[in-house]
Coordinates of C-alpha atoms and ligand atoms in Angstrom, one line a residue:
M1 CA 34.1 2.0 -72.8
D2 CA 31.8 -0.7 -74.2
G3 CA 28.3 -0.7 -72.7
R4 CA 28.9 2.5 -70.8
V5 CA 26.0 4.8 -70.6
L6 CA 27.8 7.9 -69.4
E7 CA 31.4 8.7 -70.0
A8 CA 32.1 10.7 -66.9
A9 CA 33.8 14.0 -67.5
V10 CA 34.9 14.9 -64.0
P11 CA 35.9 18.5 -63.4
I12 CA 38.9 18.7 -61.0
P13 CA 38.7 20.4 -58.6
P14 CA 35.0 19.8 -58.4
D15 CA 32.4 22.6 -57.8
E16 CA 30.7 22.9 -54.5
D17 CA 27.6 20.9 -55.3
T18 CA 29.7 17.8 -56.2
V19 CA 30.1 15.5 -53.2
I20 CA 32.1 12.8 -54.9
A21 CA 34.5 13.4 -57.8
F22 CA 36.8 10.5 -58.7
D23 CA 39.0 10.9 -61.8
R24 CA 40.7 7.8 -63.1
V25 CA 41.0 6.3 -59.7
N26 CA 42.9 3.1 -59.2
V27 CA 43.3 1.1 -56.0
V28 CA 46.0 -1.6 -56.1
R29 CA 46.7 -4.2 -53.4
G30 CA 49.3 -6.9 -53.7
G31 CA 49.5 -6.2 -57.5
N32 CA 45.7 -6.6 -58.0
F33 CA 43.5 -3.8 -59.1
L34 CA 40.6 -3.5 -56.7
I35 CA 39.4 -0.4 -58.6
R36 CA 40.7 0.3 -62.1
D37 CA 40.5 3.7 -63.9
L38 CA 37.2 4.6 -62.3
S39 CA 35.7 8.1 -62.9
W40 CA 32.5 9.0 -61.1
Q41 CA 30.7 12.1 -60.0
V42 CA 27.9 12.4 -57.4
E43 CA 26.0 15.6 -56.9
L44 CA 24.3 16.9 -53.8
D45 CA 20.8 16.0 -54.8
E46 CA 21.6 12.6 -56.3
R47 CA 20.8 9.1 -54.8
W48 CA 23.0 6.4 -56.3
V49 CA 22.9 2.7 -56.1
V50 CA 26.1 0.7 -56.7
L51 CA 25.4 -2.8 -58.1
G52 CA 27.9 -5.6 -58.9
P53 CA 28.7 -9.2 -58.1
N54 CA 30.9 -10.3 -55.2
G55 CA 34.4 -9.0 -55.4
A56 CA 33.5 -6.2 -57.9
G57 CA 35.0 -3.5 -55.7
K58 CA 31.8 -2.0 -54.1
T59 CA 33.1 -2.0 -50.6
T60 CA 36.4 -0.6 -51.8
L61 CA 34.5 2.2 -53.5
L62 CA 32.7 3.0 -50.2
N63 CA 36.0 2.9 -48.3
L64 CA 37.2 5.7 -50.7
A65 CA 34.0 7.6 -50.4
S66 CA 34.2 7.5 -46.6
A67 CA 37.8 8.6 -46.6
R68 CA 38.9 5.3 -45.1
M69 CA 41.2 4.6 -48.0
H70 CA 42.8 6.8 -50.7
P71 CA 43.6 6.0 -54.3
T72 CA 46.9 4.3 -55.3
R73 CA 46.6 6.4 -58.5
G74 CA 44.2 9.0 -59.8
T75 CA 42.4 11.9 -58.1
A76 CA 39.6 11.6 -55.6
Y77 CA 37.6 14.4 -54.0
V78 CA 35.0 13.8 -51.2
L79 CA 33.0 16.8 -50.1
G80 CA 35.5 19.1 -51.7
E81 CA 38.5 17.6 -50.0
K82 CA 41.2 15.8 -51.9
L83 CA 41.9 12.4 -50.4
G84 CA 45.6 11.9 -49.4
R85 CA 45.9 15.7 -48.9
T86 CA 43.4 16.3 -46.2
D87 CA 42.7 15.7 -42.5
V88 CA 40.5 12.7 -42.8
T89 CA 39.3 12.8 -39.2
E90 CA 37.3 16.0 -39.9
L91 CA 36.1 14.8 -43.3
R92 CA 34.8 11.5 -41.8
T93 CA 32.5 13.3 -39.5
R94 CA 30.8 14.8 -42.5
V95 CA 30.0 11.3 -44.0
G96 CA 27.4 9.0 -42.4
I97 CA 28.0 5.3 -43.0
T98 CA 26.1 2.1 -42.2
T99 CA 27.8 -1.3 -42.6
G100 CA 27.0 -4.8 -41.5
R101 CA 30.1 -4.8 -39.2
F102 CA 28.8 -1.9 -37.1
A103 CA 26.1 -4.0 -35.3
D104 CA 28.8 -6.4 -34.0
Q105 CA 30.6 -3.5 -32.3
V106 CA 27.6 -2.4 -30.2
P107 CA 27.4 -3.9 -26.8
P108 CA 24.1 -5.8 -26.7
S109 CA 23.0 -4.1 -23.5
E110 CA 23.4 -0.6 -25.1
K111 CA 20.2 1.4 -25.1
V112 CA 18.9 2.1 -28.6
L113 CA 18.7 5.9 -27.9
D114 CA 22.3 5.8 -26.8
V115 CA 23.4 4.0 -30.0
V116 CA 22.0 7.0 -31.9
V117 CA 23.1 9.8 -29.6
T118 CA 26.7 8.7 -29.3
A119 CA 27.2 9.2 -33.0
A120 CA 27.7 12.9 -32.1
W121 CA 31.0 11.9 -30.6
S122 CA 31.9 9.1 -33.1
V123 CA 31.9 6.5 -30.3
V124 CA 29.9 3.4 -29.5
G125 CA 29.0 2.8 -25.9
R126 CA 27.5 5.3 -23.6
W127 CA 30.2 7.3 -21.8
R128 CA 28.5 10.4 -20.5
E129 CA 26.0 10.5 -17.7
S130 CA 23.7 12.8 -19.5
Y131 CA 23.4 14.2 -23.0
D132 CA 22.6 17.6 -24.4
P133 CA 18.8 17.7 -24.5
Q134 CA 19.0 18.9 -28.1
D135 CA 21.0 15.8 -29.1
E136 CA 18.5 13.6 -27.3
A137 CA 15.6 15.3 -29.0
R138 CA 17.2 14.9 -32.4
A139 CA 17.9 11.2 -31.7
R140 CA 14.3 10.6 -30.8
E141 CA 13.1 12.5 -33.8
L142 CA 15.3 10.3 -36.1
L143 CA 14.1 7.1 -34.4
D144 CA 10.6 8.3 -35.0
Q145 CA 11.4 9.0 -38.7
L146 CA 12.7 5.4 -39.0
G147 CA 9.5 4.0 -37.3
I148 CA 11.3 2.8 -34.1
A149 CA 10.5 5.6 -31.6
G150 CA 8.9 3.0 -29.3
F151 CA 12.3 1.2 -29.0
A152 CA 14.3 4.1 -27.7
D153 CA 14.7 2.6 -24.3
R154 CA 15.1 -1.0 -25.4
E155 CA 18.5 -2.8 -25.4
F156 CA 20.1 -2.9 -28.9
G157 CA 20.7 -6.7 -28.5
T158 CA 16.9 -7.3 -28.2
L159 CA 16.0 -5.7 -31.5
S160 CA 15.3 -7.7 -34.7
E161 CA 17.8 -7.5 -37.5
G162 CA 15.6 -5.0 -39.4
E163 CA 15.2 -2.8 -36.3
R164 CA 18.9 -2.8 -35.8
K165 CA 19.5 -1.7 -39.4
R166 CA 17.0 1.2 -38.9
T167 CA 18.8 2.2 -35.6
Q168 CA 22.0 2.3 -37.5
I169 CA 20.5 4.5 -40.2
A170 CA 19.2 6.9 -37.5
R171 CA 22.7 6.9 -36.0
A172 CA 24.3 7.7 -39.3
L173 CA 21.9 10.6 -39.8
M174 CA 22.5 12.0 -36.3
T175 CA 25.5 14.1 -37.3
D176 CA 23.6 15.6 -40.1
P177 CA 26.0 14.2 -42.7
E178 CA 26.5 15.7 -46.2
L179 CA 26.9 12.3 -47.7
M180 CA 25.3 9.0 -46.6
L181 CA 26.8 5.6 -47.5
L182 CA 24.7 2.5 -47.0
D183 CA 26.5 -0.9 -47.5
E184 CA 23.9 -3.5 -48.2
P185 CA 21.4 -2.2 -45.7
T186 CA 18.8 -4.8 -46.6
A187 CA 21.1 -7.9 -46.4
G188 CA 19.9 -10.6 -44.1
L189 CA 16.4 -9.2 -43.7
D190 CA 13.2 -11.3 -44.3
L191 CA 10.8 -10.1 -46.9
G192 CA 8.7 -7.9 -44.5
G193 CA 11.8 -6.4 -42.9
R194 CA 13.3 -5.7 -46.3
E195 CA 10.2 -4.0 -47.5
V196 CA 9.8 -1.8 -44.4
L197 CA 13.4 -0.7 -44.7
I198 CA 13.0 0.0 -48.4
G199 CA 10.0 2.2 -47.5
H200 CA 12.1 4.2 -45.1
L201 CA 15.0 4.5 -47.6
T202 CA 12.5 5.7 -50.2
E203 CA 11.2 8.4 -47.8
L204 CA 14.8 9.5 -47.2
A205 CA 15.6 9.5 -50.9
L206 CA 12.6 11.7 -51.7
D207 CA 13.4 14.1 -48.8
P208 CA 15.1 17.2 -50.4
D209 CA 16.8 17.9 -47.1
A210 CA 18.4 14.4 -46.9
P211 CA 22.1 14.1 -47.7
A212 CA 23.4 12.7 -51.0
M213 CA 23.2 9.0 -50.8
V214 CA 25.2 6.0 -52.2
L215 CA 23.7 2.5 -51.5
V216 CA 25.5 -0.7 -52.3
T217 CA 23.5 -3.8 -53.1
H218 CA 23.7 -7.1 -54.9
H219 CA 20.0 -7.2 -55.8
V220 CA 18.0 -5.0 -58.2
E221 CA 14.9 -5.9 -56.2
E222 CA 16.4 -3.9 -53.3
I223 CA 16.7 -0.6 -55.1
P224 CA 14.5 1.8 -53.2
P225 CA 12.1 4.0 -55.3
G226 CA 13.4 7.5 -55.2
F227 CA 17.0 6.5 -56.1
T228 CA 18.0 8.4 -59.2
H229 CA 21.3 7.0 -60.5
A230 CA 23.1 3.7 -60.8
L231 CA 26.8 2.6 -61.1
L232 CA 27.4 -0.9 -62.3
L233 CA 30.7 -2.4 -61.3
R234 CA 32.5 -5.5 -62.5
E235 CA 36.1 -6.4 -61.6
G236 CA 36.8 -2.9 -60.3
T237 CA 35.7 -1.2 -63.5
V238 CA 32.5 0.7 -64.4
V239 CA 30.2 -1.2 -66.8
A240 CA 27.6 1.6 -66.8
A241 CA 26.8 4.7 -64.8
G242 CA 24.1 7.3 -65.1
L243 CA 20.4 7.8 -64.7
L244 CA 18.8 4.7 -63.1
G245 CA 16.2 4.2 -65.8
E246 CA 18.9 4.3 -68.5
V247 CA 21.4 2.1 -66.8
M248 CA 19.1 -0.7 -65.7
T249 CA 19.0 -2.6 -68.9
A250 CA 19.3 -6.4 -69.5
E251 CA 22.4 -5.7 -71.6
N252 CA 24.2 -3.8 -68.9
L253 CA 23.2 -6.2 -66.1
T254 CA 24.2 -9.2 -68.2
K255 CA 27.7 -7.7 -68.6
T256 CA 27.9 -6.8 -64.9
F257 CA 26.9 -10.2 -63.5
G258 CA 28.4 -12.2 -66.3
L259 CA 25.3 -14.3 -67.2
P260 CA 22.3 -13.6 -69.4
L261 CA 19.7 -11.7 -67.4
I262 CA 16.2 -10.5 -68.0
V263 CA 15.4 -7.3 -66.3
D264 CA 11.8 -6.1 -65.7
R265 CA 10.5 -2.9 -64.2
V266 CA 7.3 -3.3 -62.3
G267 CA 6.0 0.1 -61.2
D268 CA 8.9 1.8 -59.5
R269 CA 10.8 -1.5 -58.6
Y270 CA 13.1 -3.7 -60.6
T271 CA 13.4 -7.5 -60.8
A272 CA 16.0 -9.6 -62.6
R273 CA 16.3 -13.3 -63.4
A274 CA 18.4 -15.5 -65.6
G275 CA 17.2 -15.4 -69.2
Ligands
LIG1 N1 43.8 -5.8 -49.0 C1 43.5 -6.5 -50.1 N2 44.5 -7.1 -50.7 C2 44.2 -7.8 -51.9 N3 42.9 -8.0 -52.4 C3 41.9 -7.4 -51.7 C4 42.2 -6.6 -50.6 N4 41.0 -6.1 -50.1 C5 40.0 -6.5 -51.0 N5 40.6 -7.3 -52.0 C6 40.0 -7.9 -53.1 O1 39.5 -6.9 -53.9 C7 38.2 -7.3 -54.6 C8 37.2 -6.3 -54.3 O2 36.8 -6.3 -52.9 P1 35.5 -5.6 -52.4 O3 35.3 -6.0 -51.0 O4 35.6 -4.1 -52.7 O5 34.4 -6.2 -53.3 P2 32.8 -6.1 -53.1 O6 32.2 -5.8 -54.4 O7 32.4 -5.3 -51.9 O8 32.4 -7.6 -52.8 P3 31.2 -8.3 -51.9 O9 30.0 -8.0 -52.7 O10 31.6 -9.7 -51.9 O11 31.2 -7.6 -50.6 C9 37.9 -8.7 -54.0 O12 38.3 -9.6 -55.0 C10 38.8 -8.8 -52.8 O13 39.2 -10.1 -52.5

């Protein structure tokens, strides 16, 4: 494929350290290809960013990776389970996901600690009088890790957008997932909120005990240091995939976004602008 950095050779079935193995996956809806012939492999210790313009298929890719959708054609394994052939209920508990839609489902009066603890039962809204002290301790530890321990007893609805996003990440980590999916975690944040969140995502990315991660974003400025790989998507197909430093070229991003771009690396961050 033109411009492609890495031609994925995906062993099927994948070995046990492979968390995502997609082989020539297609997703077709109403005669349109949302994903076309996509092959991709994510290993346990990798942290991927998925970049692409609106409508490129990024959310569709996360829907596959979180077992919320299975391919129309092609083979997709997530955490060793073949999509379309497996009990997705069990598989979904092994994948942590944060999306913009989640915040809308949380009752504003819900206590922050409860938002995190209830992940253990895949529910939103407190429904038990008391929790296992171990679960509560873990939730507090995660809130602390995300820098919001002081908000444990606050109502979710009173948090800033950035604090809500951090609560959501703590919730996604609560079940100790093997794969963590982050759909535009920094969208809608002001500069300060964005940078704080990027700092926490960097800490997670550098933590060898953290799960494999896939982060979707529209902006190269929002790639947290510590992320190792990138997949560039356009119109459902892979423009480039591989090591971050090799993929993030002006040529690849120009193809991905369909306009001439200049890409700079400043320290461990990227910037892009029209060239
Ligand atoms: N059920 C569906 N039927 C037909 N087309 C669909 C369906 N769901 C999504 N699409 C289309 O598939 C394309 C990919 O959608 P997707 O949401 O995966 O893109 P995205 O990269 O996440 O976009 P954005 O950055 O805007 O969130 C879009 O053009 C969308 O309109």
